[in-house]
Tab-separated table of C-alpha atoms in Angstrom:
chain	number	residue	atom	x	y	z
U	1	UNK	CA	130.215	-0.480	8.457
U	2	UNK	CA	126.993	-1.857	7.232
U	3	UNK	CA	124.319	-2.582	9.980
U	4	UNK	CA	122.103	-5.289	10.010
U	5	UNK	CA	118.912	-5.067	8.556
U	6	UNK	CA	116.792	-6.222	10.812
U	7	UNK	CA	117.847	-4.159	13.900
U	8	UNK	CA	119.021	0.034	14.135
U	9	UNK	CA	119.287	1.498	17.340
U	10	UNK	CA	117.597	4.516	18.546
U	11	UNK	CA	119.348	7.665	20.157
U	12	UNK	CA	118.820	6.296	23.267
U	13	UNK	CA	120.463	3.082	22.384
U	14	UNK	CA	117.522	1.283	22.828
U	15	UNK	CA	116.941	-1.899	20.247
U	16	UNK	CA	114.241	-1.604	17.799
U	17	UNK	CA	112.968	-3.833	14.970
U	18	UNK	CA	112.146	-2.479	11.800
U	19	UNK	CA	110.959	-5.651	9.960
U	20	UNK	CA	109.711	-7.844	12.898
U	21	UNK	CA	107.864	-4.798	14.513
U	22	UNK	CA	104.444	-6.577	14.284
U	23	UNK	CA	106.336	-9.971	16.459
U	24	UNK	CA	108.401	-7.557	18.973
U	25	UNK	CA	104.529	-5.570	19.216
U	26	UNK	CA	103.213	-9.259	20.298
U	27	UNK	CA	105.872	-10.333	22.527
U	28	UNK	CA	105.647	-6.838	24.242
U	29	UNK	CA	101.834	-6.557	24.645
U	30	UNK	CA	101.793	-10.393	25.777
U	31	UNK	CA	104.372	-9.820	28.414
U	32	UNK	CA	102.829	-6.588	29.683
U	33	UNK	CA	99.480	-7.990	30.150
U	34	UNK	CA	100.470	-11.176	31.621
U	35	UNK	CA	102.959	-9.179	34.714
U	36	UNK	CA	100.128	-7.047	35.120
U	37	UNK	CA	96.921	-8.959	34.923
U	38	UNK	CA	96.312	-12.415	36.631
U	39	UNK	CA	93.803	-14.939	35.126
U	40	UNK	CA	92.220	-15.074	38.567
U	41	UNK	CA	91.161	-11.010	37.904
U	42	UNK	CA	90.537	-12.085	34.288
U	43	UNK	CA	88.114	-14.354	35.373
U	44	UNK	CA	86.076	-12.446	38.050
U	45	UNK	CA	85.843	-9.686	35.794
U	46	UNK	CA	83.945	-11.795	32.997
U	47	UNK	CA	81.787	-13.249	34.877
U	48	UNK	CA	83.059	-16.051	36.704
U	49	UNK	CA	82.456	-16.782	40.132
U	50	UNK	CA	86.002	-17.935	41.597
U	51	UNK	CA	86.076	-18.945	45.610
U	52	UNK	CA	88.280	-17.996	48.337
U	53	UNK	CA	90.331	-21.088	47.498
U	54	UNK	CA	90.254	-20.286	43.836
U	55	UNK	CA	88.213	-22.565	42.264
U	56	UNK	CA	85.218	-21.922	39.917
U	57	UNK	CA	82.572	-23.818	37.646
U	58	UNK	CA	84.793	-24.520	34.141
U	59	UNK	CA	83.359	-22.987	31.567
U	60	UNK	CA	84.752	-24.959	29.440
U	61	UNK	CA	82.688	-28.127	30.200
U	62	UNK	CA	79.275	-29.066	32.131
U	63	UNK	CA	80.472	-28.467	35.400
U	64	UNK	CA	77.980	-29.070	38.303
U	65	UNK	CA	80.853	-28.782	40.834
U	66	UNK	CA	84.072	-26.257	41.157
U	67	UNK	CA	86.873	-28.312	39.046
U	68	UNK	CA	89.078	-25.718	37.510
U	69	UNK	CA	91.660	-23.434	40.059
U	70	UNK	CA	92.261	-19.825	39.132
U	71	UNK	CA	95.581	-18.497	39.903
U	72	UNK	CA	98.294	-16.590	38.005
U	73	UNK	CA	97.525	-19.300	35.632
U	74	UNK	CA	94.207	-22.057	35.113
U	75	UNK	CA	94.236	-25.541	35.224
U	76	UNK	CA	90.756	-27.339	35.124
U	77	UNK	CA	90.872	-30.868	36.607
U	78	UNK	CA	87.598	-31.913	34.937
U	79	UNK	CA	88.760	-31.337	31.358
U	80	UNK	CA	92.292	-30.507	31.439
U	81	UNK	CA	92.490	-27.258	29.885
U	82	UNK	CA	95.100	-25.060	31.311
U	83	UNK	CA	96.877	-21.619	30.407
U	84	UNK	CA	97.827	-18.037	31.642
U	85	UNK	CA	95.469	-14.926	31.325
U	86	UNK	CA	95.735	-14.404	27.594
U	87	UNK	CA	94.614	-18.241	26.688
U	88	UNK	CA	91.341	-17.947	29.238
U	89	UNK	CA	90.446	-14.527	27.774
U	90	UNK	CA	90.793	-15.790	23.829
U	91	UNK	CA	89.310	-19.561	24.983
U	92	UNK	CA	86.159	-17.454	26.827
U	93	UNK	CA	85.694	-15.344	23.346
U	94	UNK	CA	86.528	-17.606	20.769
U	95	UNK	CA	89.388	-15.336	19.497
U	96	UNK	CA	92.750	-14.952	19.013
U	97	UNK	CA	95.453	-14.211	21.268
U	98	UNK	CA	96.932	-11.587	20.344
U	99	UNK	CA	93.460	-9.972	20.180
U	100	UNK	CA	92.570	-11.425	24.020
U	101	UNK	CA	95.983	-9.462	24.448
U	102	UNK	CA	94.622	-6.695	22.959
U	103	UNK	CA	91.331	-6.728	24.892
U	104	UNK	CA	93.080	-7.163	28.259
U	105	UNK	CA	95.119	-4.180	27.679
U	106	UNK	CA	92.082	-1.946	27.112
């Protein structure tokens, strides 16, 4: 019986990918840091100053007044930019996401 190429299970039955490792790596490192880090800690931790009702200064845009709400995710009523924790970390550094993944998960 010939198996497929893509996929070969481990001894623990397990599904691994052998050509799509670097996409499965992605997919796994995005959905770790997004159950375990919120964009609200994201933010605080860099720098922003996010109030008890969770909103903060957008530093996206001149903002004189609080316009964007930090949650789970970030929506910014001034400019409209939204996203989860790995979009505000690669928006705030100019990089990619899988390397705001990668940063997160340090």
């Amino acid at each position: 019986m010939l198996r497929n190429p893509v996929y070969c299970l481990r001894d623990d039955g397990a599904t691994i990918r052998k050509r799509l490792g670097v996409v499965y790596l992605m997919r796994n490192i995005f959905a770790r840091v997004k159950a375990h880090i919120t964009a609200r800690q994201a933010a605080e931790a860099y720098g922003l100053r996010v109030g008890r009702n969770g909103m903060a200064l957008c530093p996206f845009h001149d903002d004189h007044t609080p316009s964007m709400k930090i949650d789970n995710r970030y929506y910014c009523f001034g400019c409209g930019e939204t996203g989860d924790v790995i979009d505000l970390t690669a928006r705030l550094f100019r990089i990619s996401p899988f390397e705001a993944a990668r940063k997160l998960a340090a």
